[in-house]
PDB file of C-alpha atoms in Angstrom:
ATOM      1  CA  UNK A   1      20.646 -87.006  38.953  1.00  0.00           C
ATOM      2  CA  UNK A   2      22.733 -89.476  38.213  1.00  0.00           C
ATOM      3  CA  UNK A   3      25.568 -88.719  40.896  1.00  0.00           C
ATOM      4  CA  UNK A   4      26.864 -91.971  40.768  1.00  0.00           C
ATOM      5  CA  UNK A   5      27.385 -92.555  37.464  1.00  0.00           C
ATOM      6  CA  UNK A   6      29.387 -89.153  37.154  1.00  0.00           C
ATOM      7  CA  UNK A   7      31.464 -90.621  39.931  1.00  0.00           C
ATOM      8  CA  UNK A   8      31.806 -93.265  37.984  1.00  0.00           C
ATOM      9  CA  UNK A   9      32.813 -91.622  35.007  1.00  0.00           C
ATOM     10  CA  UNK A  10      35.282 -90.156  36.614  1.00  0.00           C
ATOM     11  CA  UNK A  11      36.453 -92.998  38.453  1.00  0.00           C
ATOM     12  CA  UNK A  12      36.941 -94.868  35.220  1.00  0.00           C
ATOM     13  CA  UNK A  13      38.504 -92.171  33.425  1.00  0.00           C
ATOM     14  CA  UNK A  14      35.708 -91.885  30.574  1.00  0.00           C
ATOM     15  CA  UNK A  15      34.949 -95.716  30.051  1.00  0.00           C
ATOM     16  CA  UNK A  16      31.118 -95.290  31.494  1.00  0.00           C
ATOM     17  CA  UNK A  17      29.533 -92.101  29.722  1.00  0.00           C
ATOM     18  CA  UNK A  18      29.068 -89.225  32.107  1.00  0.00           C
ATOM     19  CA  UNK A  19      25.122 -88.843  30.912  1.00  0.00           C
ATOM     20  CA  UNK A  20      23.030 -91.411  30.849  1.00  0.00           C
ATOM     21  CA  UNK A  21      20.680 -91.347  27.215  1.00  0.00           C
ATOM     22  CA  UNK A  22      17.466 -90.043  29.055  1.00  0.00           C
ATOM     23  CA  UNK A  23      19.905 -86.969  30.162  1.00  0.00           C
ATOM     24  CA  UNK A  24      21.396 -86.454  26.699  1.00  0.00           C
ATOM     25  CA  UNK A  25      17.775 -87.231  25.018  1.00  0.00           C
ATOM     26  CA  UNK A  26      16.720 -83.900  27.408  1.00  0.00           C
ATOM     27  CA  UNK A  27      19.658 -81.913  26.533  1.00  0.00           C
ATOM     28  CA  UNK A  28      19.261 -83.031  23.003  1.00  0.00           C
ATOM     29  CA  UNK A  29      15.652 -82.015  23.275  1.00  0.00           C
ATOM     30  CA  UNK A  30      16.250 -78.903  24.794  1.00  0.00           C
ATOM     31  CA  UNK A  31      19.446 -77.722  22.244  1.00  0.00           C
ATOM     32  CA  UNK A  32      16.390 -78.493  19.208  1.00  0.00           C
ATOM     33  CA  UNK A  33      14.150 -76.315  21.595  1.00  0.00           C
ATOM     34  CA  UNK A  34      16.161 -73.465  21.928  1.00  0.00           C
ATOM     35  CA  UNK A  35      17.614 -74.104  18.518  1.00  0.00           C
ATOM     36  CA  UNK A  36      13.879 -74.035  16.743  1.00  0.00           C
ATOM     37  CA  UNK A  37      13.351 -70.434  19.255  1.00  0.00           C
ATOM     38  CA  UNK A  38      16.617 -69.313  17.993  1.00  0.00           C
ATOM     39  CA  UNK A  39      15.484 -69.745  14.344  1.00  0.00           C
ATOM     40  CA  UNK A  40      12.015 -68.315  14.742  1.00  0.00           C
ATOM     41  CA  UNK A  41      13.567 -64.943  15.990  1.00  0.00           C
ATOM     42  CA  UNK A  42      15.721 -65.500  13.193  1.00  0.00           C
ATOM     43  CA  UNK A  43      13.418 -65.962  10.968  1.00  0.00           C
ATOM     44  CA  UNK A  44      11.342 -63.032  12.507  1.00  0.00           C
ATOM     45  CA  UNK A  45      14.367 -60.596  12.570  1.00  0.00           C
ATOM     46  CA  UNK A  46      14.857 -61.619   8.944  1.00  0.00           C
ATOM     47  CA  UNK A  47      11.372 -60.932   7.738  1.00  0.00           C
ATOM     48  CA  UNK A  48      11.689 -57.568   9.915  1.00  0.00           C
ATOM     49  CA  UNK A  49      14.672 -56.567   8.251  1.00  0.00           C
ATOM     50  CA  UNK A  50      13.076 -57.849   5.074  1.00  0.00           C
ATOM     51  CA  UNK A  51      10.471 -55.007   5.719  1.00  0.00           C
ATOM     52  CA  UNK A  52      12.915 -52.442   6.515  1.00  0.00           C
ATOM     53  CA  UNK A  53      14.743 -53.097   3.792  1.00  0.00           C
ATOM     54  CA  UNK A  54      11.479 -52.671   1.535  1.00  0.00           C
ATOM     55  CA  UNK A  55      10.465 -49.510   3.298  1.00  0.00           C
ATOM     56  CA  UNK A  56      14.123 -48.555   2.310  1.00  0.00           C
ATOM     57  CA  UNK A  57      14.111 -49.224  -0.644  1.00  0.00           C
ATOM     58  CA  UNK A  58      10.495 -47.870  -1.727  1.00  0.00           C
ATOM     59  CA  UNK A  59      11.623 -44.368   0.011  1.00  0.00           C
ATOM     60  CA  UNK A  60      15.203 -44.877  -2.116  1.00  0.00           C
ATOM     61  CA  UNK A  61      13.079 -45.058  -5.557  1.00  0.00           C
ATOM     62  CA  UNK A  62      10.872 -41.705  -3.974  1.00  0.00           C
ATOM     63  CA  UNK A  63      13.353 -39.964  -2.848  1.00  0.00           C
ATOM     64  CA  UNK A  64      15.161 -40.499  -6.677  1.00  0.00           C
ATOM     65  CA  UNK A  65      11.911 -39.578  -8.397  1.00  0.00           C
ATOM     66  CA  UNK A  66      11.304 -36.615  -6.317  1.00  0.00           C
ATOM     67  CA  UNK A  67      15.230 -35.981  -7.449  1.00  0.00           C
ATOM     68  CA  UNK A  68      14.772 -36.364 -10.715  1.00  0.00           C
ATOM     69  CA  UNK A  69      11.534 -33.939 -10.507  1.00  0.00           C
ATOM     70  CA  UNK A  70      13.411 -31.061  -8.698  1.00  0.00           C
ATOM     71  CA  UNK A  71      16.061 -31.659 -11.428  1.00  0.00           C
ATOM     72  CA  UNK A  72      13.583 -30.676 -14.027  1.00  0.00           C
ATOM     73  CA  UNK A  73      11.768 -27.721 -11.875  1.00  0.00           C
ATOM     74  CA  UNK A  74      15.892 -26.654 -11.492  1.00  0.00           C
ATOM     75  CA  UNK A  75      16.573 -26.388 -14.999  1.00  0.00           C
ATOM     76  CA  UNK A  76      12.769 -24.942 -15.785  1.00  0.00           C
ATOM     77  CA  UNK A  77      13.710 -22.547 -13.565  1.00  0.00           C
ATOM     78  CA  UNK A  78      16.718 -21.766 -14.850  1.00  0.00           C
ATOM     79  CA  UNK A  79      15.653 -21.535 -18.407  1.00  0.00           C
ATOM     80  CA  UNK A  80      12.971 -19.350 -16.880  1.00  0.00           C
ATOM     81  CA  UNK A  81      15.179 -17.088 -15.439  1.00  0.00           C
ATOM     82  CA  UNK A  82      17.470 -16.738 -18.320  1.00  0.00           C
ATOM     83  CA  UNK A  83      14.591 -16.049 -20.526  1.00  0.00           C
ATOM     84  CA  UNK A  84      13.414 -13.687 -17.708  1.00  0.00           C
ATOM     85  CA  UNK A  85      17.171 -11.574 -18.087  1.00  0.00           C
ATOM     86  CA  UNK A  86      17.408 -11.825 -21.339  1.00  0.00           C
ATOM     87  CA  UNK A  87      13.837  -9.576 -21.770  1.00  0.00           C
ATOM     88  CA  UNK A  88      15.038  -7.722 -18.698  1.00  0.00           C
ATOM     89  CA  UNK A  89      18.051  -6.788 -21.109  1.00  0.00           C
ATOM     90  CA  UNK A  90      16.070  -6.133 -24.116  1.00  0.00           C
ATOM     91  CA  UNK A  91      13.803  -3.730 -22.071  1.00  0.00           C
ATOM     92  CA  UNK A  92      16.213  -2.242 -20.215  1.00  0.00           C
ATOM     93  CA  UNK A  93      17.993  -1.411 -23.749  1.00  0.00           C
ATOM     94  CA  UNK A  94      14.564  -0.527 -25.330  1.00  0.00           C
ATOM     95  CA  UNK A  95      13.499   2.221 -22.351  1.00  0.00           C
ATOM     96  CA  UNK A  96      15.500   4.487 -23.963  1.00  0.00           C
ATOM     97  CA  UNK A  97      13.721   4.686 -27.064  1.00  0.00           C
ATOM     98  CA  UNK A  98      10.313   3.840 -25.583  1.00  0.00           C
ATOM     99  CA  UNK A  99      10.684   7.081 -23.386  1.00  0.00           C
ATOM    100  CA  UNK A 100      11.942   9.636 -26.053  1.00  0.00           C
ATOM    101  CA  UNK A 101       8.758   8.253 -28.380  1.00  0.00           C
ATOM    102  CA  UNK A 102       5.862   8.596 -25.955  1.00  0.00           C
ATOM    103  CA  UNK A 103       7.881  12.129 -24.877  1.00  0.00           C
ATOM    104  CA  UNK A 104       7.273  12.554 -29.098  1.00  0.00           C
ATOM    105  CA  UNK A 105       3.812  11.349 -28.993  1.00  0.00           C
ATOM    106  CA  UNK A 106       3.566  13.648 -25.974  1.00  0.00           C
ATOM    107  CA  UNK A 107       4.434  16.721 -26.921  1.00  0.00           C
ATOM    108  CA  UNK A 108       2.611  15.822 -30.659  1.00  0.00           C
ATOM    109  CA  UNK A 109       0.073  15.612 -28.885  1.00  0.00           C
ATOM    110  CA  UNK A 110      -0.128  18.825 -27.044  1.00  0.00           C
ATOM    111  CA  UNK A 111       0.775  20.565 -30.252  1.00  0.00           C
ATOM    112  CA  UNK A 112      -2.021  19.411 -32.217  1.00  0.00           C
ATOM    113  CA  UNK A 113      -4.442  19.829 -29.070  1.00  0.00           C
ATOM    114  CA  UNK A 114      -3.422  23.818 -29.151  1.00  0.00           C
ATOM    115  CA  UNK A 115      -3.580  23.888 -32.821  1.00  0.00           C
ATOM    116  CA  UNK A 116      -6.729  22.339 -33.006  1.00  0.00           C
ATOM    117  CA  UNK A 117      -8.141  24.993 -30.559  1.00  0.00           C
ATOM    118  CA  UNK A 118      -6.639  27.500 -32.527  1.00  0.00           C
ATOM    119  CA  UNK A 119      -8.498  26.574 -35.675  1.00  0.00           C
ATOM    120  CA  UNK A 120     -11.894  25.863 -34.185  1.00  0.00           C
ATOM    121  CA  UNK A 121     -11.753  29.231 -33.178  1.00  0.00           C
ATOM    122  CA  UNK A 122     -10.939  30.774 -36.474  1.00  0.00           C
ATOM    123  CA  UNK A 123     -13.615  28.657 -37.776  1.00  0.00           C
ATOM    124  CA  UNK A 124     -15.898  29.843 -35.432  1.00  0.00           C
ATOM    125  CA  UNK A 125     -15.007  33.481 -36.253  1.00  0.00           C
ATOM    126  CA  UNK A 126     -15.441  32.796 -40.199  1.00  0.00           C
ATOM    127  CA  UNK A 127     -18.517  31.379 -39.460  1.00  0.00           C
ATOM    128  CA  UNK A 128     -19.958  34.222 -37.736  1.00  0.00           C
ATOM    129  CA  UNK A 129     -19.080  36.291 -40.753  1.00  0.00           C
ATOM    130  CA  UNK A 130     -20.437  34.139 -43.124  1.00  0.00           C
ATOM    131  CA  UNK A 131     -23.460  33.873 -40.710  1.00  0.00           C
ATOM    132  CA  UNK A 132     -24.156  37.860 -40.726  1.00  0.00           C
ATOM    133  CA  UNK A 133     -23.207  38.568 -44.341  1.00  0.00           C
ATOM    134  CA  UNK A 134     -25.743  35.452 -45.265  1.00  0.00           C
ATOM    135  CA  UNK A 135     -28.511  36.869 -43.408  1.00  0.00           C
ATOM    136  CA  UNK A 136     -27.478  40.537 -45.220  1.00  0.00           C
ATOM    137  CA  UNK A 137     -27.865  39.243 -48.398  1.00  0.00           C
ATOM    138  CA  UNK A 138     -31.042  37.130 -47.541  1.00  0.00           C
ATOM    139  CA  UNK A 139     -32.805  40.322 -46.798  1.00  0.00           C
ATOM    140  CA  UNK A 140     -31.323  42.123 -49.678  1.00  0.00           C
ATOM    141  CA  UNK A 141     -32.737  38.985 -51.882  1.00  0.00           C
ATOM    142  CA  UNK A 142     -35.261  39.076 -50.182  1.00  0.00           C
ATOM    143  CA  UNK A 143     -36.079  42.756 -50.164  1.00  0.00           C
ATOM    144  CA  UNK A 144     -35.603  42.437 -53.508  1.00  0.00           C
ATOM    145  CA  UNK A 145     -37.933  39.910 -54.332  1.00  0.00           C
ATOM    146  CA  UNK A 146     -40.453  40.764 -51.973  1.00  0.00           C
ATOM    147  CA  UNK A 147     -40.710  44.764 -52.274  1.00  0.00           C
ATOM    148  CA  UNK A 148     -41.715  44.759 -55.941  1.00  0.00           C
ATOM    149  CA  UNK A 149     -44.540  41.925 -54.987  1.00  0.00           C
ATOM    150  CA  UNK A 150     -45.493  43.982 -52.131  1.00  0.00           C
ATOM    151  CA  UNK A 151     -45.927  46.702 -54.415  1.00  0.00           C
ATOM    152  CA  UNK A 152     -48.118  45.267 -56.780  1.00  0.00           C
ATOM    153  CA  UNK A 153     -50.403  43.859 -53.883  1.00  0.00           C
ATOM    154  CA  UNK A 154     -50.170  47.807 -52.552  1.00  0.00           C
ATOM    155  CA  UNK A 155     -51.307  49.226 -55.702  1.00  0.00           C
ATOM    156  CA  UNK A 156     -53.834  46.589 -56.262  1.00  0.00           C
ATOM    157  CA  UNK A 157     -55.525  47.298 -52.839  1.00  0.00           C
ATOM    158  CA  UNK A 158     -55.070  51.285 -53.330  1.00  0.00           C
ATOM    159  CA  UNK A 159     -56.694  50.418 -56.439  1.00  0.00           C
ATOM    160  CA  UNK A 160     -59.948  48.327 -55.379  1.00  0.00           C
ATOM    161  CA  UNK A 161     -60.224  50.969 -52.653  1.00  0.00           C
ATOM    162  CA  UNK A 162     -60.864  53.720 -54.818  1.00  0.00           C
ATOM    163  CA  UNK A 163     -63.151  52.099 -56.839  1.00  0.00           C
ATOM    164  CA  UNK A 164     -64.915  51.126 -53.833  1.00  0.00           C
ATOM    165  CA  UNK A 165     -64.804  54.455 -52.896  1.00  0.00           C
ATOM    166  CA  UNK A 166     -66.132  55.904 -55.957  1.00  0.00           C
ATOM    167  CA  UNK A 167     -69.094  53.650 -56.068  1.00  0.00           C
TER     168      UNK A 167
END
């Protein structure tokens, strides 16, 4: 292509052009070419990076939510736990006392168990006696009231007998 004309261009030290315009209209042609591929994987890298850079930044604003939320559950937890010593403390101090009362109510109880055993028995013993000297004096009342009826009735019959008899 064109050897003679490079010769040429030589030859004349630069006065005829060393391409001819079809050759630089092809070069031309191919430098937009590879120029207009060069900017579509430009413009492809950008929109990838684009992308990335949204992807980025979307697991940026998670990861700094999910921060901000373990912040929170950190300090809950702390609260929690302080809350959680200070009753520790106040139980630990109030064990003592807790102890020594239900060894009171304890022993209180116990005591009045054995004294309430105690008295249902002399109850039980007084009522027996009052039991027997009730049913004394019911048959002494009774003897009373029912001897002098008895008598009368006894008479009466010892009475209509001998009539009967004498008849």
């Amino acid at each position: 292509m064109g050897m003679v004309r490079k010769t040429l261009s030589i030859g004349t030290l630069g006065v005829v052009s060393f391409r001819s315009k079809k050759e630089k209209l092809r070069r031309a042609d191919r430098s937009i070419h590879e120029a207009e591929i060069a900017l579509e994987h430009e413009h492809n890298a950008r929109e990838a990076a684009e992308l990335r850079v949204a992807v980025a930044e979307k697991r940026v604003k998670h990861a700094t939510s999910e921060a901000t939320r373990n912040a929170a559950k950190l300090a809950k937890v702390k609260r929690r736990d302080r809350r959680r010593a200070a009753i520790g403390e106040l139980l630990r101090d109030a064990e003592p006392a807790v102890r020594s009362g239900a060894d009171a109510v304890r022993s209180a109880g116990s005591d009045a168990a054995t004294r309430g055993r105690k008295a249902g028995k002399k109850a039980g013993k007084r009522a027996r006696k009052a039991g027997k000297k009730a049913a004394a004096r019911a048959t002494a009342v009774t003897k009373d009231v029912v001897v002098p009826s008895v008598e009368k009735v006894t008479a009466k019959i010892g009475e209509s007998i001998e009539e009967l008899s004498s008849r």
